[in-house]
Coordinates of C-alpha atoms in Angstrom, one line a residue:
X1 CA -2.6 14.1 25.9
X2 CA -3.2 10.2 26.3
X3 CA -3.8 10.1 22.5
X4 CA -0.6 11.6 21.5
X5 CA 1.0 9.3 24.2
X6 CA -0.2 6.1 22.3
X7 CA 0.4 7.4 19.1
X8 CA 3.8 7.9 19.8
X9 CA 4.1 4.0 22.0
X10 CA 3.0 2.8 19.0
X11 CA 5.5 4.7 16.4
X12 CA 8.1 3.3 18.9
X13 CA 7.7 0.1 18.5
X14 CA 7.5 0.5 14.9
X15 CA 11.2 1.7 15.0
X16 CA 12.3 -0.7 17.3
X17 CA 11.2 -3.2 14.6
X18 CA 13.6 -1.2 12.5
X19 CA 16.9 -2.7 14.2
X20 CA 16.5 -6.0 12.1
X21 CA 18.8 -7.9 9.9
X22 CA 19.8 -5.8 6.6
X23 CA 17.4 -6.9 3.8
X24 CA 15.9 -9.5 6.2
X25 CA 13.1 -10.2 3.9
X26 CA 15.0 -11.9 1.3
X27 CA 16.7 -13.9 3.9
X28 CA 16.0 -17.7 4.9
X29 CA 14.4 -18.8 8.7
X30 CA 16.9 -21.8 8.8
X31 CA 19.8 -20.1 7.5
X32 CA 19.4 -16.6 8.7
X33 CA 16.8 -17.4 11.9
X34 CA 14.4 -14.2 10.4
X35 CA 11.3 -15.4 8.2
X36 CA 12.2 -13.8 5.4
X37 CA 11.7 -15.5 1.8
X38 CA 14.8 -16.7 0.7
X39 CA 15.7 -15.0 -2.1
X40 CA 19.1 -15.0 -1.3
X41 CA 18.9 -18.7 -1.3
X42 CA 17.0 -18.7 -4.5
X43 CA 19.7 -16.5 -6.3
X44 CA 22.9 -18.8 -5.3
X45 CA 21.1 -22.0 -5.4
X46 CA 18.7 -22.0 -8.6
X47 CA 19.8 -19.3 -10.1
X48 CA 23.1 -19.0 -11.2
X49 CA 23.5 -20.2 -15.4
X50 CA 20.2 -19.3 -15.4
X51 CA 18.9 -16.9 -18.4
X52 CA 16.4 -14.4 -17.9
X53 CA 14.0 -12.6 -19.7
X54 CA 13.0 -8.5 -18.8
X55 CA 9.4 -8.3 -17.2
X56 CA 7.8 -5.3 -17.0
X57 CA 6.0 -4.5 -13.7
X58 CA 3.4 -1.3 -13.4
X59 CA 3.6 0.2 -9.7
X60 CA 0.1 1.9 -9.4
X61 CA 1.2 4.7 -6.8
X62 CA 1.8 7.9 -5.7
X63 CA 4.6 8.3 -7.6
X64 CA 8.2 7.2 -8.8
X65 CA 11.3 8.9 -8.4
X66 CA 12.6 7.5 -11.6
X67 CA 16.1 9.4 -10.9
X68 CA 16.9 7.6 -8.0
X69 CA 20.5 6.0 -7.8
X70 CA 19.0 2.3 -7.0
X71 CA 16.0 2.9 -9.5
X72 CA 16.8 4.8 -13.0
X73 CA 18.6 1.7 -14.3
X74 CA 15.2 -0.1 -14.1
X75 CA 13.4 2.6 -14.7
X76 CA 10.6 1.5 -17.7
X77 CA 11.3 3.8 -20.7
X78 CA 8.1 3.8 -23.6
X79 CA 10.5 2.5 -26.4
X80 CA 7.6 4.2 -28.7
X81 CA 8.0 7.4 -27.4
X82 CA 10.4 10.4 -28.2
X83 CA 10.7 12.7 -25.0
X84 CA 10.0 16.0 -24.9
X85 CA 8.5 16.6 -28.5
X86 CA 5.4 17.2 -27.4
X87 CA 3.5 14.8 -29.3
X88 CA 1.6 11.1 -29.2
X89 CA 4.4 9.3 -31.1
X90 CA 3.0 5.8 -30.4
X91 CA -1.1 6.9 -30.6
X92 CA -1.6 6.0 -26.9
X93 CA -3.6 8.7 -26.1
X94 CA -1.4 9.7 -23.8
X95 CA 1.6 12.2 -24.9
X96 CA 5.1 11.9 -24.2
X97 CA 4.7 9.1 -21.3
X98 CA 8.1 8.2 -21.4
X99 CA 8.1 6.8 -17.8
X100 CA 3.9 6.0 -17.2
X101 CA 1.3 8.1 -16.8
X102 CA 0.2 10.3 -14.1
X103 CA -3.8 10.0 -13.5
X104 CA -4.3 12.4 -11.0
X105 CA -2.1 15.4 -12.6
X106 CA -3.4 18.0 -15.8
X107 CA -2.5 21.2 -17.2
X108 CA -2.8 22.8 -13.8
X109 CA -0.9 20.9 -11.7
X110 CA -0.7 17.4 -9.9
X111 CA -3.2 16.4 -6.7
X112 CA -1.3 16.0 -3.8
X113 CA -4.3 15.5 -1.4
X114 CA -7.7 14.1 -1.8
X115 CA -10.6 13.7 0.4
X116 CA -11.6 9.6 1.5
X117 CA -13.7 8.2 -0.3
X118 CA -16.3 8.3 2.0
X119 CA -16.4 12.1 2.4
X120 CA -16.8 12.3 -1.6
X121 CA -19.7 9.8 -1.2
X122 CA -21.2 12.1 1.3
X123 CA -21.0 15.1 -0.7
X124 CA -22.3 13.5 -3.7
X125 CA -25.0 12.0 -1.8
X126 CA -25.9 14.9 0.6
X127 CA -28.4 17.0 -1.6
X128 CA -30.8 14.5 -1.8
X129 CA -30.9 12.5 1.6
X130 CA -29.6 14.8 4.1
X131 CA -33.6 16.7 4.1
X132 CA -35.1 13.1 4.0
X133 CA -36.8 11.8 7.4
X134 CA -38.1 8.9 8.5
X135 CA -41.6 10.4 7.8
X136 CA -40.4 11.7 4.6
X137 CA -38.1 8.9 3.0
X138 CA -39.9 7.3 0.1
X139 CA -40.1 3.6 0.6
X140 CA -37.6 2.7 -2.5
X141 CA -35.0 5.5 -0.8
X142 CA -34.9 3.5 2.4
X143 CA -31.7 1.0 2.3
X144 CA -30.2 3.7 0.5
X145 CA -31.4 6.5 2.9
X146 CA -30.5 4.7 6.3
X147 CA -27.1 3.4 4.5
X148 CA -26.2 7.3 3.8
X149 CA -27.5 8.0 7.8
X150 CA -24.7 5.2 8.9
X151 CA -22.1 6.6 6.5
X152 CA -22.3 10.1 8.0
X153 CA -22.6 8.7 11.8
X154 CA -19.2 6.9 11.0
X155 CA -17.9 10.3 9.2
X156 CA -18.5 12.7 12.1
X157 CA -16.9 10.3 14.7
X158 CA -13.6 9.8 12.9
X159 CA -13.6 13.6 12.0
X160 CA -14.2 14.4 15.8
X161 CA -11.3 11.6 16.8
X162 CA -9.1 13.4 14.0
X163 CA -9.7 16.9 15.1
X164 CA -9.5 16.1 19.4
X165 CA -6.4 14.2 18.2
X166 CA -4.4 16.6 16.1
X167 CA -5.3 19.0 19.3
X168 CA -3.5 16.4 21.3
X169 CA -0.5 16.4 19.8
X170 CA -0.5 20.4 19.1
X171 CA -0.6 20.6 22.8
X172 CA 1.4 18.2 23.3
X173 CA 4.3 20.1 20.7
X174 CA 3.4 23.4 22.8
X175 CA 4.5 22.0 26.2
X176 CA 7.2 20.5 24.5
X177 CA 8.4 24.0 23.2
X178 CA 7.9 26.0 26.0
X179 CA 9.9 22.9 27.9
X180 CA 12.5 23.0 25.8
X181 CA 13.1 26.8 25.8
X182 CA 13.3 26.6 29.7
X183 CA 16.0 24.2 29.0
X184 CA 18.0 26.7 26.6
X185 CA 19.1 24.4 23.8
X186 CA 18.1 23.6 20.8
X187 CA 18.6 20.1 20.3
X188 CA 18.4 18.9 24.2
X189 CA 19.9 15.7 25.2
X190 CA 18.4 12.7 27.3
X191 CA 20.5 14.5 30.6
X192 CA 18.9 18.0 29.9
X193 CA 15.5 16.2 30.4
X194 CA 16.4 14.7 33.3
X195 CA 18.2 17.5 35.0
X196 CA 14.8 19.9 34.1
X197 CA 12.8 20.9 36.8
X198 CA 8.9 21.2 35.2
X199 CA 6.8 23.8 36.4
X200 CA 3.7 22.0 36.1
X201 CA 1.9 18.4 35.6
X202 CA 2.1 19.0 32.1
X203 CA 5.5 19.8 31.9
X204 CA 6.2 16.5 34.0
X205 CA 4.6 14.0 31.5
X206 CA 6.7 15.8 28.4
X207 CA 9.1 14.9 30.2
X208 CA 8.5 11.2 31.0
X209 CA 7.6 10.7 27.7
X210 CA 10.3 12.5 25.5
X211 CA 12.8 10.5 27.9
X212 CA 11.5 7.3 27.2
X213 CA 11.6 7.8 23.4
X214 CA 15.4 9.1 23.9
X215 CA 16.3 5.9 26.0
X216 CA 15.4 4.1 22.9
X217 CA 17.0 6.8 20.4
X218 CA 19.1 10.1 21.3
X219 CA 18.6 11.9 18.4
X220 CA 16.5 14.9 19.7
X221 CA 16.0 15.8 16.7
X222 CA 15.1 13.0 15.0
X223 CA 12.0 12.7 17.6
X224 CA 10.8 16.2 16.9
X225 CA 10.8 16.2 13.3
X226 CA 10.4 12.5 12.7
X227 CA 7.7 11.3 15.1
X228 CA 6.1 14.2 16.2
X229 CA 6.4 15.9 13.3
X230 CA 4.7 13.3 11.0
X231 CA 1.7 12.2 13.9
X232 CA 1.5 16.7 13.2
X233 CA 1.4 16.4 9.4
X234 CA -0.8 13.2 9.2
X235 CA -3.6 14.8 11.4
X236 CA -3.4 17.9 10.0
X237 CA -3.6 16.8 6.4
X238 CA -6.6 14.6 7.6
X239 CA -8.8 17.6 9.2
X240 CA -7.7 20.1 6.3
X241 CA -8.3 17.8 2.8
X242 CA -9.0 14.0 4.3
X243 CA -12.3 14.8 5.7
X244 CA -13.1 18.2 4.6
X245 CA -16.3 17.9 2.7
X246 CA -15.6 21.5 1.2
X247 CA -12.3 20.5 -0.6
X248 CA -12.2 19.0 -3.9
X249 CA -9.2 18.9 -5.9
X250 CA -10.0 17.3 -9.2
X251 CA -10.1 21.2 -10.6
X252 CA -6.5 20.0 -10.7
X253 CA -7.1 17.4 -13.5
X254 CA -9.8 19.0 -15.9
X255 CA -11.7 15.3 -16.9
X256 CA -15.0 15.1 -16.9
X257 CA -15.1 13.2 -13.6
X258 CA -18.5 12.1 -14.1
X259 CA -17.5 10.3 -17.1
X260 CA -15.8 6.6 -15.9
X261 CA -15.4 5.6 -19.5
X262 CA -13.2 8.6 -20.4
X263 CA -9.2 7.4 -20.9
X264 CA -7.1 10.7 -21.4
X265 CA -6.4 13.0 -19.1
X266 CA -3.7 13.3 -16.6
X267 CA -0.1 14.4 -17.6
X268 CA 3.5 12.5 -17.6
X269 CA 5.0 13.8 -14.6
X270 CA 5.0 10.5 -12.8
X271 CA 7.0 11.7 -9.7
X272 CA 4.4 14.1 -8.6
X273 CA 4.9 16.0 -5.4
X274 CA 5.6 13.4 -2.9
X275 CA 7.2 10.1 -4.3
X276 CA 7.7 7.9 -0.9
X277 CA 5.4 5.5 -1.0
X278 CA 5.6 4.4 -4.8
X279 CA 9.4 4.9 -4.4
X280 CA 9.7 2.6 -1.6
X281 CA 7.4 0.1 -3.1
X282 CA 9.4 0.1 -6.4
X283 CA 12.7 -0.9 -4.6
X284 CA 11.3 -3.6 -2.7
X285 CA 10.3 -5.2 -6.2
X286 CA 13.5 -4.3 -8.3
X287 CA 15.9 -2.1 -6.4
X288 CA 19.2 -3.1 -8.5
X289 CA 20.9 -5.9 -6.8
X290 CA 24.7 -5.8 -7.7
X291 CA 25.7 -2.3 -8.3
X292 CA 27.0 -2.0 -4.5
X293 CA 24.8 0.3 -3.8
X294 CA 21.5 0.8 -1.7
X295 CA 19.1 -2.3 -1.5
X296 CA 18.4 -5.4 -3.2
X297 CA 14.8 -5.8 -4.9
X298 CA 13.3 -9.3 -4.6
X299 CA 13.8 -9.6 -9.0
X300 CA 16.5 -9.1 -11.2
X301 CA 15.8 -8.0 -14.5
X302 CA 12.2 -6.1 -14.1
X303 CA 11.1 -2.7 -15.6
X304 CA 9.2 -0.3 -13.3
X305 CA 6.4 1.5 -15.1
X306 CA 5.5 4.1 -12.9
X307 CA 1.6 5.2 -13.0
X308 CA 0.3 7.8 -10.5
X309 CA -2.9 7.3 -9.5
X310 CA -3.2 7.5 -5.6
X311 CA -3.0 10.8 -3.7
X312 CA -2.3 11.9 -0.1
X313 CA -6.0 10.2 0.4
X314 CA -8.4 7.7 -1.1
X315 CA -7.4 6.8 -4.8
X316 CA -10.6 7.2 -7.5
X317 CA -12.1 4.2 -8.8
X318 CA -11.8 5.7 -12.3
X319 CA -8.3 6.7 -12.2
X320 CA -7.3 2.9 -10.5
X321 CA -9.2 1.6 -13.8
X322 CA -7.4 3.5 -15.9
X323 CA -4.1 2.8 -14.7
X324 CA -5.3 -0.9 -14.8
X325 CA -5.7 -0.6 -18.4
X326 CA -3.0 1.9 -19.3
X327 CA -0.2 -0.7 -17.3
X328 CA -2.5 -3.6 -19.8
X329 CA -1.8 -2.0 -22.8
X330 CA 1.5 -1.1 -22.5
X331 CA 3.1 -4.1 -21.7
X332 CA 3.1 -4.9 -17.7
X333 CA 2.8 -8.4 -16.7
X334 CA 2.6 -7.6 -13.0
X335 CA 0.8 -4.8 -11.5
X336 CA 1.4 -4.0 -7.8
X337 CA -1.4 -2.2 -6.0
X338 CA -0.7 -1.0 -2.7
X339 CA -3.5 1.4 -1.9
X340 CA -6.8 0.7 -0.3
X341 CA -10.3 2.1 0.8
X342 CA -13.2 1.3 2.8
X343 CA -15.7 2.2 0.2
X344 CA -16.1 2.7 -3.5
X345 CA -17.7 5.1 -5.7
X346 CA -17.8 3.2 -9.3
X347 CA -16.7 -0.2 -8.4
X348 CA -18.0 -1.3 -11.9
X349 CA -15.3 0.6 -13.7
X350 CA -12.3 -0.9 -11.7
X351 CA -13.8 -4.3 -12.5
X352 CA -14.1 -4.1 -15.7
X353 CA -10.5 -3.2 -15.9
X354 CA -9.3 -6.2 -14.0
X355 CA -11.1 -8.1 -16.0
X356 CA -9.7 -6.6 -19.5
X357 CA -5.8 -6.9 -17.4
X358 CA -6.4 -10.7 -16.8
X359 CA -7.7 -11.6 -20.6
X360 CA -4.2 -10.3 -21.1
X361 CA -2.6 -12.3 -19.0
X362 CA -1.8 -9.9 -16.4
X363 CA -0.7 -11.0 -12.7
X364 CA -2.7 -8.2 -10.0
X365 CA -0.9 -7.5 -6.4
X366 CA -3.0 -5.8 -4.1
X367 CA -2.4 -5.4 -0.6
X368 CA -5.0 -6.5 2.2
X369 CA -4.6 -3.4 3.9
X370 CA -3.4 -1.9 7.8
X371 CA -6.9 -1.6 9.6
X372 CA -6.1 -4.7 12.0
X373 CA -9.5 -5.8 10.5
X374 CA -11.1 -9.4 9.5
X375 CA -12.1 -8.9 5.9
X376 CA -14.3 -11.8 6.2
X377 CA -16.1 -9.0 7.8
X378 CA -15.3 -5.8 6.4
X379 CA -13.8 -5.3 3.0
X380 CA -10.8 -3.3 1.4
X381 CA -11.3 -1.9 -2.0
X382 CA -10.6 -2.5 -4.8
X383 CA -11.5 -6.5 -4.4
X384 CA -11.1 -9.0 -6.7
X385 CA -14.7 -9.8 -6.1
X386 CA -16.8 -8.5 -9.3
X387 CA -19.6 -6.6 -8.5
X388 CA -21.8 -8.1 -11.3
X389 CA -21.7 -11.4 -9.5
X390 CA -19.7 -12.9 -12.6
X391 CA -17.1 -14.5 -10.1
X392 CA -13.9 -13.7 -9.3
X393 CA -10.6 -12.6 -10.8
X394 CA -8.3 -16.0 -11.0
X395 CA -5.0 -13.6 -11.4
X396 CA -5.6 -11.7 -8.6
X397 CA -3.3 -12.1 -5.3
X398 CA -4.3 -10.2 -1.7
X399 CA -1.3 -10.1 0.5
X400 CA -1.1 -9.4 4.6
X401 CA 1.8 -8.4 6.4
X402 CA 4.2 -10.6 8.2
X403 CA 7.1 -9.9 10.6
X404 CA 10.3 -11.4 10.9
X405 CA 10.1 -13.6 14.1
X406 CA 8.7 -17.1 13.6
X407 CA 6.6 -17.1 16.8
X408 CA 3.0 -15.8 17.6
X409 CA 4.2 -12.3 16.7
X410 CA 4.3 -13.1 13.0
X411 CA 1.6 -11.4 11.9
X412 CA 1.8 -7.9 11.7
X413 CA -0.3 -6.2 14.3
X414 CA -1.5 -3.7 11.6
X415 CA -2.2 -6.0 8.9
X416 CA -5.7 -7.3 7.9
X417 CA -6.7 -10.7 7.2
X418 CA -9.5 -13.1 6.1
X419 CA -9.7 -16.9 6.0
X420 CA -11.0 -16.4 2.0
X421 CA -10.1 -12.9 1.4
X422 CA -6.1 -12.9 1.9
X423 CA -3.9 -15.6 0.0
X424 CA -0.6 -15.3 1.8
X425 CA 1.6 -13.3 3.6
X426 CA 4.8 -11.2 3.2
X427 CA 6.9 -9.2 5.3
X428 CA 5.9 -5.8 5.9
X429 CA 7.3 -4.7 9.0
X430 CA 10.4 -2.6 9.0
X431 CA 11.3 -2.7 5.3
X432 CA 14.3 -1.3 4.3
X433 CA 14.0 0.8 1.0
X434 CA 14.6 3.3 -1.5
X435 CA 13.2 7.1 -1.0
X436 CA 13.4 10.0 -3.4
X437 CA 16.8 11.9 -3.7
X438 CA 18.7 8.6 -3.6
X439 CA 17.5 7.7 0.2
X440 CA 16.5 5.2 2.0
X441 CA 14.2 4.2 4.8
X442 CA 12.5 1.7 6.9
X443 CA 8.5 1.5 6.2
X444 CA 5.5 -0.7 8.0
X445 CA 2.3 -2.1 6.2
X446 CA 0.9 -4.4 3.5
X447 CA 2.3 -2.0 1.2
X448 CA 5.8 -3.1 1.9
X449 CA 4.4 -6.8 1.5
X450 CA 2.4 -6.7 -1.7
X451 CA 5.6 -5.2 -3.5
X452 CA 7.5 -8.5 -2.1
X453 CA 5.4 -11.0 -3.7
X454 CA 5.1 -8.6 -6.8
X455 CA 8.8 -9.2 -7.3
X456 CA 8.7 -12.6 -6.5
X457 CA 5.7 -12.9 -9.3
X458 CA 8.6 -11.3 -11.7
X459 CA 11.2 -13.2 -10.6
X460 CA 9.2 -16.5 -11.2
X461 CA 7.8 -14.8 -15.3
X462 CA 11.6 -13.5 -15.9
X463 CA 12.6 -17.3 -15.5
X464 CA 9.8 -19.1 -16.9
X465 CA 8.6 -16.8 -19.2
X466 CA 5.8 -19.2 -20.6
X467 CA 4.3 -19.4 -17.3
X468 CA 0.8 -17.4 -17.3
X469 CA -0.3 -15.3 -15.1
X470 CA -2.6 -18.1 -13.0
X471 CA 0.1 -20.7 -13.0
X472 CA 2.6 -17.9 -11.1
X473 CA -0.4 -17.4 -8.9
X474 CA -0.8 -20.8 -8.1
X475 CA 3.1 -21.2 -7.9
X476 CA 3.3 -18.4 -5.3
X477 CA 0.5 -20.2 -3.2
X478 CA 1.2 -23.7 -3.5
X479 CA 4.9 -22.9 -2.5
X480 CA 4.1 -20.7 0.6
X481 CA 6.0 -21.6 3.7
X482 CA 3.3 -22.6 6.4
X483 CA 4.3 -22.5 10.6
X484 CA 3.2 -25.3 12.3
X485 CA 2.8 -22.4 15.6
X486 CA -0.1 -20.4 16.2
X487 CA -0.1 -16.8 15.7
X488 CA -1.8 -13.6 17.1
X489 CA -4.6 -11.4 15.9
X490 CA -6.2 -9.0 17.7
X491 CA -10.2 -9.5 18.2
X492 CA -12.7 -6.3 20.0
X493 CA -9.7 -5.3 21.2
X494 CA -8.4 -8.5 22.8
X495 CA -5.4 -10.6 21.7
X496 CA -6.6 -14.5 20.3
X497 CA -3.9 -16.9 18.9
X498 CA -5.1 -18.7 15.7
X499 CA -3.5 -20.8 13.3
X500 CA -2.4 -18.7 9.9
X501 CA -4.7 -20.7 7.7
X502 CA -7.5 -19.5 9.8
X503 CA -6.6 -16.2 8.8
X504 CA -5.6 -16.5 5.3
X505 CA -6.0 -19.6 2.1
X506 CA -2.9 -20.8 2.2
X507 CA -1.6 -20.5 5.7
X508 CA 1.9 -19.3 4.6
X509 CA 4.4 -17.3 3.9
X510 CA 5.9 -16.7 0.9
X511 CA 8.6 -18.1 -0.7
X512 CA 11.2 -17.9 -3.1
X513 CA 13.3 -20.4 -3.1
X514 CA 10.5 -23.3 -3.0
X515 CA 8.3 -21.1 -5.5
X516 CA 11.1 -21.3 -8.4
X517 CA 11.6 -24.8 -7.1
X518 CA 7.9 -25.2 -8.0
X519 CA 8.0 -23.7 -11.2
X520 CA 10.5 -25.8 -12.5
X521 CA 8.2 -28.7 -12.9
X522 CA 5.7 -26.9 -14.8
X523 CA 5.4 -27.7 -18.5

């Protein structure tokens, strides 16, 4: 029961958040008293007599409702390609990708859900070291024996804190039933809580608890199916494909998975079967700004290219690398990458394609990720780190999540950081954006924040076209906005106020307004 509790304290203050200033990233702190970026400001102050060129930006996702009202007129369509016919018109490799590509999709089907990439490791790994011993090891197996021991130690505690969870809140939706029948209503208001008499302890904590969250919001409802009902899917989908060792969906796809180097596979339905995420992400970047309708994206005059390659769990290092290359080759001169992973299987492959989307002059986004976590300390994959110890990727930007107070609270509880590992921040906290179907919603999380300095990486190319990829980069750093306050961060569990560039290289937020500003003087 206490687990459920914090889950749902925590998805509280997550939509208390919501209640902020419509489209409060783009807004100005001195004009508008949130931190957003100023886009706004940007757009009546710089822009205006301005001319601007299309950039085309890949959104390496879960999927793209390209139908969307605030979406299909930016909607990237392969002007080499005739739909439907059934045939490789432009030699791609790829047949009748109108939209993108979909990575995780074949003649069967699409992947919806995927194991982490840790439970792969261990399955892959498990023949040979789980009948190994400390007597029996060989010598050259050690590092790799004891590294496979750790991994599996760390699998069988977060599967036990999955499955005692999802019981939590199971239990937690069963007292909840059986109160809500003793009330005799279907969709029970804040007074028929309060007026119930519980029959038991149990019963009496539902209570305190579902009348608390309708204090805040008194849309039964809305509680049950929203907050409840997602904490029920998102545990259940982690104890029945997440960290199920005996699920493996790439059946779905029919590649030779063992084969990084092959390119085609996959299929050109780059919806897939749940579009959120990518959706969301794609309207922060470009959401249509004066049709009167839905949101404003942070750029103007971008193309979404919409390539699936993340599922409903961890992404594959050789579907990432191949989107990499497929958004290279086709024209994208921004990729956004909000996904993440604790561990990798074929690192080499993603680097390689990083490395072959920067000698094309290719800007990457990627978010830092939601663990809370130091990634001084711990890392978030993919990195822009090369595994070969050949440097670094210059073009490469990592992005945490800010919020829109400028106080301690500016940082995102959720967000990671890292003195060297994160460049800037963004906000991320209670972004407004497009859905499928033509909705909208609020979302949390460096996903929200990577796609908001994607689009100001756009913006700044669809200006200043002959700007290359590093010199945006450097723009969008140089220009970032830095407090003069401390912030918090959360340490072992305790609360420690630092100074934002001891948490990330630039110290800052980003910036619109003073990143075009910048860019103007470049030659």
């Amino acid at each position: 029961m206490q687990k459920i509790v914090i889950f749902l304290c925590l998805s509280t203050l997550c939509m208390e958040a919501g209640a902020q200033k419509a489209n409060w990233q783009n807004l100005d702190l001195k004009t508008d008293s949130v931190f957003g970026i100023s886009t706004e400001k940007a757009y009546r102050e710089l822009l205006p007599k301005k001319k601007a060129t299309t950039v085309l930006v890949a959104v390496i996702d879960g999927g793209v409702d390209t139908a969307h009202e605030d979406l299909k007129a930016i909607v990237w369509s392969n002007p080499k390609e005739k739909a439907g016919n059934g045939k490789d018109d432009d030699r791609n490799g790829y047949t009748d990708d109108i939209y993108g590509w979909n990575f995780i999709g074949g003649p069967k089907g699409d992947v919806n859900y995927d194991n982490l990439e840790l439970v792969r490791i261990l399955r892959r790994d498990a023949p040979r070291y789980d009948s190994l011993t400390e007597t029996t090891v060989p010598p050259a197996e050690r590092p790799q024996w004891e590294n496979y021991r750790k991994m599996k130690a760390e699998y069988e505690q977060a599967y036990t804190n999955a499955q005692r969870t999802l019981q939590g809140i199971q239990g937690f939706k069963s007292v909840l039933d059986r109160v809500v029948a003793g009330i005799g209503k279907d969709t029970p208001t804040i007074e028929d809580f309060k007026k119930y008499i519980p029959k038991d302890p149990g019963e009496t904590q539902i209570c305190k608890v579902v009348t608390s969250q309708l204090e805040k919001d008194p849309d039964y409802i809305k509680f049950r199916d929203g907050e409840l009902g997602e904490a029920l899917k998102h545990f259940e989908v982690q104890k029945e494909y997440q960290y199920n060792l005996s699920y493996d969906p790439r059946s779905i796809v029919g590649d030779d998975y063992s084969n990084s180097r092959q390119r085609n596979y996959g299929n050109n339905d780059v919806t897939g079967p749940n579009a959120d995420h990518g959706t969301h992400v794609s309207g922060i970047i470009g959401a249509v700004r004066d049709n009167a309708i839905g949101i404003m994206g942070v750029a103007d005059h971008v193309r979404i290219m919409a390539v699936r390659a993340v599922p409903d769990g961890d992404e594959r290092d050789k579907d990432v690398a191949n989107a990499i290359r497929y958004a290279a080759d086709n024209g994208a001169k921004v990729v956004n990458m909000s996904f993440g992973k604790g561990y990798s299987w074929d690192k080499k492959a993603v680097d390689e394609a990083v490395k072959y989307a920067v000698s094309k002059d290719v800007l990457l986004v990627h978010a830092a990720g939601n663990e809370g976590k130091d990634l001084e300390k711990s890392t978030n994959y993919p990195t822009r780190v090369y595994e070969d110890s050949s440097g670094l990727a210059g073009a490469w930007i990592e992005v945490g999540a800010s919020g829109p107070d400028d106080d301690s609270t500016l940082v995102a509880p959720f967000s990671n950081y890292g003195k060297t590992k994160v460049d800037v921040f963004a906000p991320g906290v209670a972004i407004y954006s497009t859905t499928p179907g033509s909705h909208y919603a609020n979302h949390d999380g460096t996903s929200m924040a990577a796609p908001v300095v994607t689009g100001l990486a756009a913006l700044i190319r669809e200006y200043y076209p002959r700007l290359t990829a590093l010199q945006v980069k450097d723009i969008i750093l140089r220009s970032a906005v830095k407090p003069t306050h401390t912030v918090t961060i959360v340490e072992e569990g305790k609360p420690r106020q630092v100074q934002l560039s001891d948490i990330c290289v630039t110290g800052g937020v980003v910036n619109t307004y003073e990143a075009l500003k910048l860019a103007a003087t470049y030659k």
